[in-house]
Structures are given as C-alpha cells and as structure tokens.
C-alpha cells in the first residue's frame, strides 16, 4: 500500500468503527513505521476462530436439542464454578454485533462451528428448520460484510440423544448424514469446511480420562475404539461433503497435533522431532495422512488395537484440501538411541506459561508444527485454525484492557509463522483464538482467550489492546 492509500484505509476503518458504535483509535501509518521485513505473502488470510457451544448460548432457544456438553456442564463438579454454556456470549442473539467486531478488525475470514443439535435436535432424523435459519443468517451477515466463513461441523458438542455417543459406530454414520445435509444447505455460500476439531479432546479426554464430556473412564481397548470412530466420522464426513457439494469446496479438519520442537536445531534433533511428530500423533493425524495405522501403534496397543471394518481406512485416508492446525504449546524433542529414536524433554518448574496451567509458551512451536507436518506428509495447504492464549485480563478504571502479555504471545507466534511462510511452507491463513472471551470448557468463564473482553453480566464486548494490535497486523499484512 502507498502512504496515501494507507491514510485512506485509516479513515475507512474509523468510519466503520464509528458506525458500529465500537471505538478503536484511527489507524495511522507514518513513514517512520513502514512495515519491516515480516510481511506475509500476498493474499494471506487473517481471521478469528470461535466454536458454537463456547459463544452461542441460546441452549434451548429455537428448538435446539441438548449436547453432551450441556449435560456434562450441568453435572455438579464437572466445570469451574458450575459454569455452563447456557448463555455464554449470547451470540445466538448478538451475532450481528460479533460480525461488526470482525469487520472492525479487518479480517478476511472467520472460523465458526455449527451446533449439530441445533440442526438435528436428536442427532439424526428430524431437522430443526429454525436452527438451519440461524446459521444462514450468520453466514449471510458474514458474506454481506465481505468475510469468508470457514465452517467446522463438529467442535465437541455431540447431540446427547445419539445412543452410545462416540462409542457407537452408528454415530459416525449420523455424522456423515449431518455433514451431507449441511453441505446441501450451505455449499452455495460456504466453500470451506472442517469436519472435526481436535480428536484427542473429544475422544481421549472425554471417554478415557473423564475430564471432558461425556466424562467416561473407559479401559484402553474401548478408548481406542472411540478414537477409531472419531477418525472414521471425519473420513465419512469428507466423503459426504464432496458427494453433496453444489460446487467446488475445500475440505479439511482442525487438529491439535502434538508439536515437536527440536531441542537444538541440528540435523539429529530435527530428524528426531519429525519422527516424534509421526509417533505422538499415531492414532489421529498420522493415520489420516497415511491411510493406515502405523505398525508401531498397532504393536504397542496389541489386543487393544481398534477393530477396523472394510472400507474404514479408505474413508479415513481421504485426500484433504488442507490441514488445519490448532497450535498452542510445544514439546521439546531430543534425539536418542532408545527404540523410538527420541525423548520428550521434561519441563522445568520454571518454564513460563500463560493463564491456563497447560499453556506453556514456546512460540517456535508454530513454525515447527507447520514444518513437521509438511515435511512428513506434504499437504497442499495448511491453515493455523487456532492460536492464541488466556491472560488474566483486568479492566482499568478508564475501561481499557492492556493485555500486553497476550500481544507478546501473539507477536512472537506470528514472527515464527512468518519464518514458515518465508521458507515457502504453504500456510494460507491464520485464525486467532479467539474473537471473544467465552466458555472455556471445564475452566468455565475463569479463563479469557478473547481479543475482545466480554462482561458476562451485561454481554458488553470491549476491544482489548490485542484487538487494536491485530487490526494493525491485518492492515499491513505484516507482523508489527
Ligand atoms: C482448543 O483446545 C479448543 O479447540 C478450543 O475450543 C479451546 O477453547 C482452546 O483450545 C483454548 O483452550 O485440562 O489439563 O487436561 C486446545 C487444546 C487440549 C488444551 C485439552 C487444554 C486440557 C488440559 N486443549 N487441554 S487439562
């Protein structure tokens, strides 16, 4: 952009902000602050991500059926403070305001999810037209504002009514039917679909560890079968989307692959980190990308290995148009002479983390996450479908949220993502988690991931410093 058009951009942005009633300072670019060397490729897509159960509320509005997260969060002792997604950010009613926030940021794209039980209250069979209408209104509002929707079909909110949940193979077929229906209804206006979000969270953590919905602690063999149903649902979903699309669509998923960072960037540790990536992601991403369970995984699990039916692996190995990576935190990998060829380094007690205990800060994980996946499997495109952090945000007496810690986290991750694009890895876009503070699953409303602050008593949204920062990154297409 020339300086003149930059100035004009500032005026347009300010006018947009004034229209929407949200006040962000006018963007101004002086010559002394011209973007430096961290520009992203032309056409790089900047976005924000959210998920239905975390933002919508309206849990029983418009004929929505319950999901396993409604039941789980209403079970005493399961979430922080007994918090639920009943109201959340009330985006069910306030979605137009959320689209205005996106527009003020200048994002080109928005990753949202559909609540399966809003569309099929019992998970299959009867359709709820009010639910379909709601998502058509959201999508149309995005499109009217020049924002491209990227739609996740399943972000953990499984319809409660499906017998056996992910323990049952029938759920995979119900998911494929749901995917087919959504594709028929939406592929005239939505062209990018993600099947599932983060296999390990809705299988292992929900069915083996018992910490997420539905809160089961199944023995290993049964837990492996749940994993298999998760990836099978994804595969059948990919096939259903392609078979039912009205026109060209791009199909992928959003996966929180374990990210392996070489302790030292020398050939031996780099090789070990690549091996570890394949091994630590064996039951999920590795199997999807290779179309079969790695031999080492099957051997390790022995009699507990998943039972596979004819056709399963073909569906699971369906070609993907893109791989979406949700990237938050690193594992540090060291080359070793042990049988697997690597060790995961233990973290010292002093290792820094953000407001969530698990969110260790290692910005180079975003570079290595992309690089390992590309070097192993060469997907045609990568998106960062989530990256962001919790922070203990405080509202100052002047009403500001000065989240410099979040800006630090994001700026460092984008600098590392820039390294990946500079090395020609095919990263096409970045979705910041999250647009808004929201229902952070078992942490309830105690952990804030938004770049907009939400006062949960009034539902008022206030841009944080990080929103102002992100808007500048987007305007310049460069880390600043
Ligand atoms: C993503 O998960 C989710 O897709 C998104 O919905 C979520 O809001 C966001 O990140 C922020 O958390 O309780 O100690 O077992 C990120 C990966 C995996 C991180 C599960 C938290 C549970 C830690 N998550 N993990 S613990």
Coordinates of C-alpha atoms and ligand atoms in Angstrom, one line a residue:
X1 CA 0.0 0.0 0.0
X2 CA 1.1 3.6 -0.6
X3 CA 1.1 6.0 2.2
X4 CA -1.9 7.7 0.7
X5 CA -4.0 4.6 0.5
X6 CA -2.9 3.7 4.0
X7 CA -4.3 7.0 5.2
X8 CA -7.5 6.4 3.3
X9 CA -7.7 2.9 4.9
X10 CA -7.4 4.5 8.3
X11 CA -10.4 6.8 7.5
X12 CA -12.5 3.9 6.3
X13 CA -11.7 1.8 9.3
X14 CA -12.5 4.7 11.6
X15 CA -15.8 5.3 9.8
X16 CA -16.7 1.6 10.1
X17 CA -15.9 1.7 13.8
X18 CA -18.0 4.8 14.3
X19 CA -20.9 3.2 12.5
X20 CA -20.8 0.1 14.7
X21 CA -20.5 2.1 17.9
X22 CA -17.3 0.4 18.8
X23 CA -14.4 2.8 19.2
X24 CA -11.0 1.9 18.1
X25 CA -8.5 4.7 17.5
X26 CA -8.0 5.8 13.9
X27 CA -5.2 3.8 12.2
X28 CA -2.4 6.0 11.1
X29 CA 0.8 4.9 9.4
X30 CA 3.6 7.3 9.5
X31 CA 6.6 6.8 7.2
X32 CA 8.8 6.0 10.1
X33 CA 6.7 3.0 10.9
X34 CA 6.5 1.4 7.5
X35 CA 6.3 -2.4 7.7
X36 CA 9.6 -4.1 8.1
X37 CA 10.8 -7.4 6.8
X38 CA 8.0 -9.6 8.3
X39 CA 5.4 -9.2 5.6
X40 CA 3.2 -12.2 4.9
X41 CA 2.5 -13.5 1.3
X42 CA 0.0 -11.5 -0.7
X43 CA -3.5 -13.0 -0.2
X44 CA -2.7 -14.4 3.2
X45 CA -5.9 -14.8 5.1
X46 CA -6.3 -13.3 8.6
X47 CA -9.2 -14.4 10.7
X48 CA -10.6 -15.3 14.1
X49 CA -12.0 -18.5 15.4
X50 CA -14.8 -19.5 17.8
X51 CA -16.9 -22.5 18.5
X52 CA -20.7 -22.8 18.8
X53 CA -21.0 -24.1 22.4
X54 CA -18.5 -21.6 23.6
X55 CA -20.1 -18.5 22.3
X56 CA -23.8 -19.0 21.3
X57 CA -25.8 -19.6 24.5
X58 CA -29.4 -19.9 23.5
X59 CA -29.1 -23.5 24.7
X60 CA -32.8 -24.3 24.4
X61 CA -33.7 -21.4 22.0
X62 CA -35.2 -22.0 18.6
X63 CA -35.7 -25.8 19.2
X64 CA -32.0 -26.7 19.9
X65 CA -31.6 -30.2 21.4
X66 CA -29.1 -30.9 24.2
X67 CA -25.5 -31.9 23.5
X68 CA -23.2 -33.9 25.8
X69 CA -21.6 -30.6 26.9
X70 CA -25.0 -29.3 28.1
X71 CA -25.5 -32.4 30.2
X72 CA -21.9 -32.5 31.4
X73 CA -21.6 -28.8 32.3
X74 CA -24.9 -29.1 34.3
X75 CA -23.5 -32.1 36.3
X76 CA -22.2 -30.8 39.6
X77 CA -18.5 -30.7 40.0
X78 CA -17.6 -31.0 36.3
X79 CA -16.8 -27.4 35.4
X80 CA -15.2 -24.5 37.3
X81 CA -17.9 -22.8 39.4
X82 CA -20.5 -25.0 37.8
X83 CA -20.4 -22.7 34.7
X84 CA -22.3 -23.8 31.6
X85 CA -22.8 -22.6 28.0
X86 CA -26.5 -21.8 28.6
X87 CA -25.9 -18.1 27.9
X88 CA -22.1 -17.8 27.1
X89 CA -21.6 -14.7 24.9
X90 CA -25.3 -14.9 23.7
X91 CA -24.0 -14.8 20.2
X92 CA -27.2 -16.7 19.3
X93 CA -28.8 -13.3 19.6
X94 CA -25.8 -10.9 19.3
X95 CA -24.2 -12.4 16.1
X96 CA -24.6 -9.2 14.2
X97 CA -22.6 -7.4 16.8
X98 CA -19.9 -10.1 16.5
X99 CA -19.7 -9.7 12.8
X100 CA -19.2 -5.9 13.3
X101 CA -16.3 -6.7 15.6
X102 CA -14.8 -8.9 12.9
X103 CA -15.3 -6.1 10.4
X104 CA -13.6 -3.6 12.6
X105 CA -10.6 -5.9 12.8
X106 CA -10.5 -6.1 9.0
X107 CA -10.3 -9.9 8.9
X108 CA -10.9 -11.6 5.6
X109 CA -12.3 -14.7 7.2
X110 CA -13.9 -16.3 10.2
X111 CA -13.8 -19.8 11.5
X112 CA -17.1 -20.8 13.2
X113 CA -18.7 -24.0 14.1
X114 CA -22.2 -25.4 13.8
X115 CA -24.0 -26.9 16.7
X116 CA -25.1 -30.3 15.4
X117 CA -28.1 -30.5 17.9
X118 CA -29.4 -27.1 16.7
X119 CA -29.8 -28.6 13.3
X120 CA -30.7 -32.2 14.3
X121 CA -32.0 -31.9 17.9
X122 CA -31.8 -35.7 18.2
X123 CA -28.6 -36.0 16.2
X124 CA -30.4 -37.6 13.3
X125 CA -33.7 -37.8 11.6
X126 CA -35.8 -34.7 12.4
X127 CA -34.5 -31.4 11.2
X128 CA -35.0 -28.2 13.1
X129 CA -35.6 -25.5 10.5
X130 CA -35.1 -22.7 13.0
X131 CA -31.5 -23.9 13.6
X132 CA -30.7 -24.0 9.9
X133 CA -32.1 -20.5 9.5
X134 CA -30.0 -19.2 12.3
X135 CA -26.8 -20.4 10.6
X136 CA -28.0 -19.0 7.3
X137 CA -28.4 -15.6 8.9
X138 CA -24.9 -15.8 10.4
X139 CA -23.3 -16.8 7.2
X140 CA -25.2 -14.2 5.2
X141 CA -24.2 -11.5 7.6
X142 CA -20.6 -12.5 7.3
X143 CA -20.8 -12.5 3.5
X144 CA -22.6 -9.2 3.4
X145 CA -19.6 -7.8 5.3
X146 CA -17.0 -9.3 3.0
X147 CA -15.9 -12.0 5.4
X148 CA -15.4 -15.6 4.2
X149 CA -16.8 -18.2 6.6
X150 CA -14.8 -21.4 7.3
X151 CA -17.2 -23.8 9.0
X152 CA -16.3 -26.6 11.4
X153 CA -19.0 -29.2 11.6
X154 CA -18.1 -30.7 15.0
X155 CA -16.4 -28.9 17.8
X156 CA -17.2 -31.4 20.7
X157 CA -21.0 -30.6 21.2
X158 CA -22.2 -34.1 20.3
X159 CA -26.1 -34.5 20.4
X160 CA -26.9 -36.1 23.7
X161 CA -29.6 -38.2 22.1
X162 CA -27.3 -40.4 20.0
X163 CA -27.2 -43.7 21.7
X164 CA -23.7 -44.6 22.9
X165 CA -22.1 -41.4 21.7
X166 CA -18.7 -41.9 20.1
X167 CA -18.7 -45.5 21.5
X168 CA -21.1 -46.4 18.7
X169 CA -20.2 -46.8 15.1
X170 CA -23.7 -45.5 14.2
X171 CA -22.6 -42.1 15.4
X172 CA -20.0 -42.0 12.5
X173 CA -22.9 -42.5 10.0
X174 CA -25.1 -40.0 11.8
X175 CA -22.2 -37.5 11.4
X176 CA -21.9 -38.3 7.7
X177 CA -25.6 -37.7 7.3
X178 CA -25.4 -34.4 9.2
X179 CA -22.3 -33.4 7.1
X180 CA -24.2 -34.2 3.9
X181 CA -27.2 -32.2 4.9
X182 CA -25.2 -29.1 5.9
X183 CA -23.3 -29.3 2.6
X184 CA -26.5 -29.4 0.6
X185 CA -27.9 -26.5 2.6
X186 CA -24.8 -24.3 2.7
X187 CA -22.3 -25.1 -0.1
X188 CA -23.9 -22.4 -2.3
X189 CA -22.4 -19.9 0.2
X190 CA -19.8 -21.7 2.2
X191 CA -16.9 -23.2 0.4
X192 CA -14.5 -24.2 3.2
X193 CA -15.4 -27.0 5.6
X194 CA -13.6 -28.6 8.5
X195 CA -15.0 -31.9 9.7
X196 CA -13.9 -32.2 13.3
X197 CA -12.0 -30.3 15.9
X198 CA -9.1 -31.9 17.9
X199 CA -9.7 -35.7 18.1
X200 CA -7.9 -36.2 21.3
X201 CA -10.2 -33.8 23.2
X202 CA -13.5 -35.4 22.2
X203 CA -12.2 -39.0 22.4
X204 CA -9.4 -39.5 24.9
X205 CA -10.2 -36.6 27.3
X206 CA -13.9 -37.3 27.2
X207 CA -14.0 -41.1 27.1
X208 CA -10.7 -42.3 28.7
X209 CA -9.6 -39.5 31.1
X210 CA -13.2 -38.5 32.1
X211 CA -12.3 -34.8 32.3
X212 CA -14.4 -33.6 29.3
X213 CA -17.9 -34.6 28.3
X214 CA -19.3 -37.3 28.5
X215 CA -16.9 -37.9 31.5
X216 CA -16.2 -41.6 31.0
X217 CA -13.2 -43.6 32.0
X218 CA -13.2 -46.5 29.6
X219 CA -10.5 -49.1 29.5
X220 CA -7.8 -48.7 26.9
X221 CA -9.3 -51.1 24.2
X222 CA -12.7 -49.3 24.3
X223 CA -11.0 -45.9 24.3
X224 CA -9.1 -46.9 21.2
X225 CA -12.3 -47.9 19.5
X226 CA -13.7 -44.4 20.4
X227 CA -10.6 -42.9 18.7
X228 CA -11.3 -45.0 15.6
X229 CA -14.9 -43.8 15.5
X230 CA -13.6 -40.2 15.7
X231 CA -11.3 -40.5 12.7
X232 CA -13.9 -42.7 10.8
X233 CA -16.5 -39.9 11.3
X234 CA -14.0 -37.5 9.9
X235 CA -13.4 -39.7 6.8
X236 CA -17.0 -40.4 6.1
X237 CA -17.6 -36.7 6.6
X238 CA -15.1 -35.8 4.0
X239 CA -16.7 -38.2 1.5
X240 CA -20.2 -36.8 2.3
X241 CA -19.1 -33.2 1.8
X242 CA -17.6 -33.9 -1.5
X243 CA -20.5 -36.0 -2.7
X244 CA -23.1 -33.4 -1.8
X245 CA -21.4 -30.1 -2.6
X246 CA -23.2 -27.8 -5.2
X247 CA -19.8 -26.6 -6.4
X248 CA -16.1 -26.6 -5.6
X249 CA -15.4 -26.9 -1.9
X250 CA -12.2 -27.2 0.1
X251 CA -12.3 -29.8 2.9
X252 CA -10.1 -30.3 5.8
X253 CA -10.1 -30.5 9.6
X254 CA -8.8 -28.7 12.6
X255 CA -6.3 -30.8 14.6
X256 CA -4.2 -30.1 17.7
X257 CA -1.4 -32.3 16.7
X258 CA 1.4 -32.7 19.2
X259 CA 4.0 -30.2 18.1
X260 CA 7.6 -31.4 18.3
X261 CA 10.3 -28.8 18.6
X262 CA 13.9 -30.0 18.3
X263 CA 15.8 -29.0 21.5
X264 CA 18.6 -27.8 19.3
X265 CA 18.3 -27.1 15.6
X266 CA 20.8 -29.6 14.4
X267 CA 20.1 -32.4 12.0
X268 CA 19.9 -35.2 14.6
X269 CA 17.3 -33.4 16.7
X270 CA 15.4 -32.1 13.7
X271 CA 15.1 -35.7 12.5
X272 CA 14.1 -36.8 16.0
X273 CA 11.4 -34.1 16.1
X274 CA 10.0 -35.3 12.8
X275 CA 10.0 -39.0 14.0
X276 CA 8.3 -37.9 17.2
X277 CA 5.6 -36.0 15.3
X278 CA 4.7 -39.1 13.4
X279 CA 4.8 -41.3 16.5
X280 CA 3.0 -39.0 19.0
X281 CA 0.2 -38.3 16.5
X282 CA -0.1 -42.0 15.5
X283 CA -3.8 -42.6 16.2
X284 CA -5.0 -39.4 14.6
X285 CA -3.2 -37.2 12.1
X286 CA -0.6 -39.8 11.1
X287 CA -3.3 -42.4 10.3
X288 CA -5.4 -39.9 8.4
X289 CA -2.4 -38.7 6.3
X290 CA -1.1 -42.2 5.7
X291 CA -4.4 -44.0 5.3
X292 CA -3.4 -46.7 7.8
X293 CA -2.5 -47.1 11.4
X294 CA 1.3 -47.1 11.9
X295 CA 2.7 -50.5 12.6
X296 CA 4.3 -49.3 15.8
X297 CA 1.0 -48.1 17.1
X298 CA -0.7 -51.4 16.3
X299 CA 2.1 -53.3 18.0
X300 CA 2.1 -51.0 21.1
X301 CA -1.7 -51.4 21.5
X302 CA -1.7 -55.2 20.8
X303 CA -5.0 -56.7 21.7
X304 CA -6.4 -53.2 22.5
X305 CA -5.9 -52.1 18.9
X306 CA -9.0 -50.7 17.2
X307 CA -11.3 -53.1 15.3
X308 CA -11.4 -51.9 11.7
X309 CA -14.0 -52.8 9.1
X310 CA -13.6 -53.0 5.3
X311 CA -13.7 -49.5 3.8
X312 CA -12.8 -47.7 7.0
X313 CA -9.2 -47.0 6.2
X314 CA -10.1 -45.8 2.7
X315 CA -12.5 -43.2 4.2
X316 CA -10.1 -42.2 6.9
X317 CA -7.3 -41.7 4.4
X318 CA -9.5 -39.4 2.1
X319 CA -7.4 -36.8 0.4
X320 CA -7.7 -33.4 2.1
X321 CA -7.6 -30.0 0.5
X322 CA -6.0 -28.6 3.6
X323 CA -4.8 -29.5 7.1
X324 CA -5.8 -27.1 9.9
X325 CA -3.5 -27.0 12.9
X326 CA -4.5 -25.7 16.3
X327 CA -1.2 -24.7 17.8
X328 CA -0.7 -23.5 21.3
X329 CA 2.3 -25.1 23.0
X330 CA 5.4 -27.1 22.3
X331 CA 7.0 -30.5 23.2
X332 CA 10.8 -30.3 23.2
X333 CA 12.3 -33.4 21.5
X334 CA 15.8 -34.8 21.8
X335 CA 17.4 -37.4 19.6
X336 CA 18.1 -40.7 21.5
X337 CA 19.4 -44.2 21.0
X338 CA 16.2 -45.7 22.5
X339 CA 14.0 -47.8 20.2
X340 CA 11.7 -44.9 19.2
X341 CA 14.7 -42.7 18.5
X342 CA 13.7 -39.7 20.6
X343 CA 12.8 -38.5 24.1
X344 CA 10.4 -35.8 25.1
X345 CA 12.3 -33.4 27.4
X346 CA 10.8 -32.8 30.8
X347 CA 9.8 -29.2 31.5
X348 CA 11.5 -27.4 34.4
X349 CA 9.2 -26.0 37.1
X350 CA 10.2 -22.5 36.0
X351 CA 9.0 -22.9 32.4
X352 CA 6.7 -20.0 31.7
X353 CA 3.0 -20.4 30.9
X354 CA 0.0 -18.2 30.2
X355 CA -3.1 -18.0 32.5
X356 CA -4.0 -21.7 31.7
X357 CA -1.7 -24.0 33.5
X358 CA -1.2 -26.1 30.4
X359 CA -0.4 -23.2 28.1
X360 CA 3.5 -23.3 28.1
X361 CA 4.9 -20.5 26.0
X362 CA 7.2 -21.7 23.1
X363 CA 6.5 -19.5 20.0
X364 CA 8.7 -21.6 17.8
X365 CA 6.1 -24.4 18.0
X366 CA 4.0 -22.7 15.3
X367 CA 7.0 -22.9 12.9
X368 CA 7.8 -26.5 13.8
X369 CA 4.2 -27.5 13.8
X370 CA 3.9 -26.4 10.2
X371 CA 7.3 -27.7 9.1
X372 CA 7.0 -31.2 10.6
X373 CA 3.6 -31.8 9.1
X374 CA 4.7 -30.5 5.7
X375 CA 8.0 -32.4 5.7
X376 CA 6.2 -35.7 6.6
X377 CA 3.1 -35.5 4.5
X378 CA 3.2 -32.6 2.1
X379 CA -0.4 -31.4 2.4
X380 CA -1.5 -29.0 -0.4
X381 CA -2.3 -26.3 2.1
X382 CA -2.0 -25.5 5.8
X383 CA -4.1 -23.2 7.9
X384 CA -3.4 -22.3 11.5
X385 CA -7.0 -22.9 12.6
X386 CA -6.4 -21.8 16.2
X387 CA -3.6 -20.0 18.0
X388 CA -4.0 -17.7 21.0
X389 CA -3.8 -17.6 24.8
X390 CA -5.5 -17.0 28.1
X391 CA -4.5 -14.0 30.1
X392 CA -5.6 -12.6 33.5
X393 CA -7.3 -9.5 31.9
X394 CA -8.1 -6.6 34.1
X395 CA -10.3 -3.7 33.2
X396 CA -8.6 -0.4 34.2
X397 CA -10.6 2.4 35.7
X398 CA -10.6 4.0 32.3
X399 CA -12.2 0.9 30.8
X400 CA -9.1 -0.3 29.0
X401 CA -7.7 -3.9 28.9
X402 CA -4.0 -3.6 28.4
X403 CA -3.2 -7.2 27.6
X404 CA 0.4 -6.7 26.7
X405 CA 1.1 -10.3 27.7
X406 CA -1.3 -11.6 25.1
X407 CA 0.2 -9.3 22.5
X408 CA 3.7 -10.7 23.4
X409 CA 2.4 -14.2 23.0
X410 CA 0.7 -13.5 19.6
X411 CA 3.5 -11.3 18.2
X412 CA 6.1 -14.0 18.9
X413 CA 4.0 -16.7 17.4
X414 CA 3.4 -14.7 14.2
X415 CA 7.1 -14.0 13.9
X416 CA 7.7 -17.7 13.9
X417 CA 4.8 -18.3 11.5
X418 CA 6.4 -15.7 9.2
X419 CA 9.5 -17.9 9.2
X420 CA 7.4 -20.8 7.8
X421 CA 5.9 -18.7 5.0
X422 CA 9.4 -17.2 4.2
X423 CA 10.6 -20.8 3.8
X424 CA 7.7 -21.4 1.3
X425 CA 5.7 -23.8 3.5
X426 CA 2.1 -23.5 2.1
X427 CA 0.5 -21.7 5.0
X428 CA -2.6 -19.9 3.6
X429 CA -4.1 -18.3 6.7
X430 CA -4.3 -17.8 10.4
X431 CA -7.3 -17.9 12.7
X432 CA -6.7 -16.3 16.1
X433 CA -8.4 -18.0 19.1
X434 CA -10.5 -16.2 20.0
X435 CA -12.6 -13.3 18.8
X436 CA -14.3 -13.1 22.2
X437 CA -13.8 -14.3 25.8
X438 CA -16.0 -17.4 26.0
X439 CA -17.0 -20.6 27.8
X440 CA -13.6 -22.3 28.2
X441 CA -15.0 -25.8 28.7
X442 CA -14.0 -27.2 32.1
X443 CA -12.5 -23.8 33.1
X444 CA -15.8 -22.1 32.5
X445 CA -15.6 -18.4 32.4
X446 CA -12.4 -18.2 34.5
X447 CA -10.0 -18.2 31.6
X448 CA -10.2 -15.5 29.0
X449 CA -8.9 -16.2 25.4
X450 CA -10.6 -13.3 23.6
X451 CA -9.1 -10.2 21.9
X452 CA -12.5 -8.7 22.9
X453 CA -13.3 -8.6 26.6
X454 CA -16.8 -9.8 27.5
X455 CA -18.6 -8.6 30.6
X456 CA -20.6 -11.7 31.2
X457 CA -23.2 -9.8 33.3
X458 CA -24.1 -7.4 30.5
X459 CA -22.6 -9.2 27.4
X460 CA -20.8 -5.9 26.6
X461 CA -17.8 -6.5 24.3
X462 CA -14.8 -4.3 24.6
X463 CA -11.8 -4.5 22.3
X464 CA -8.6 -5.2 24.2
X465 CA -5.2 -3.8 23.3
X466 CA -4.6 -7.1 21.4
X467 CA -7.6 -6.3 19.1
X468 CA -6.0 -3.0 18.2
X469 CA -2.7 -4.7 17.6
X470 CA -4.2 -7.5 15.5
X471 CA -6.1 -4.9 13.4
X472 CA -2.8 -3.3 12.6
X473 CA -1.1 -6.6 11.6
X474 CA -4.0 -7.3 9.3
X475 CA -4.0 -3.9 7.7
X476 CA -0.3 -4.2 6.9
X477 CA -0.2 -7.9 6.3
X478 CA 2.9 -7.9 8.4
X479 CA 4.0 -8.7 12.0
X480 CA 4.3 -5.3 13.7
Ligands
LIG1 C1 -8.5 -25.6 21.9 O1 -8.0 -26.7 22.6 C2 -10.0 -25.8 21.6 O2 -10.2 -26.2 20.3 C3 -10.8 -24.6 22.0 O3 -12.2 -25.0 22.0 C4 -10.4 -24.0 23.3 O4 -11.2 -23.0 23.8 C5 -9.0 -23.5 23.1 O5 -8.1 -24.5 22.6 C6 -8.3 -23.0 24.3 O6 -8.2 -24.0 25.3 O7 -7.4 -29.9 31.5 O8 -5.1 -30.1 31.9 O9 -6.2 -31.8 30.7 C7 -6.6 -26.6 22.9 C8 -6.1 -27.9 23.4 C9 -6.5 -29.7 24.9 C10 -5.9 -27.5 25.7 C11 -7.0 -30.1 26.2 C12 -6.4 -27.9 27.1 C13 -6.9 -29.8 28.5 C14 -5.8 -29.6 29.6 N1 -6.6 -28.2 24.7 N2 -6.3 -29.4 27.3 S1 -6.2 -30.4 31.0

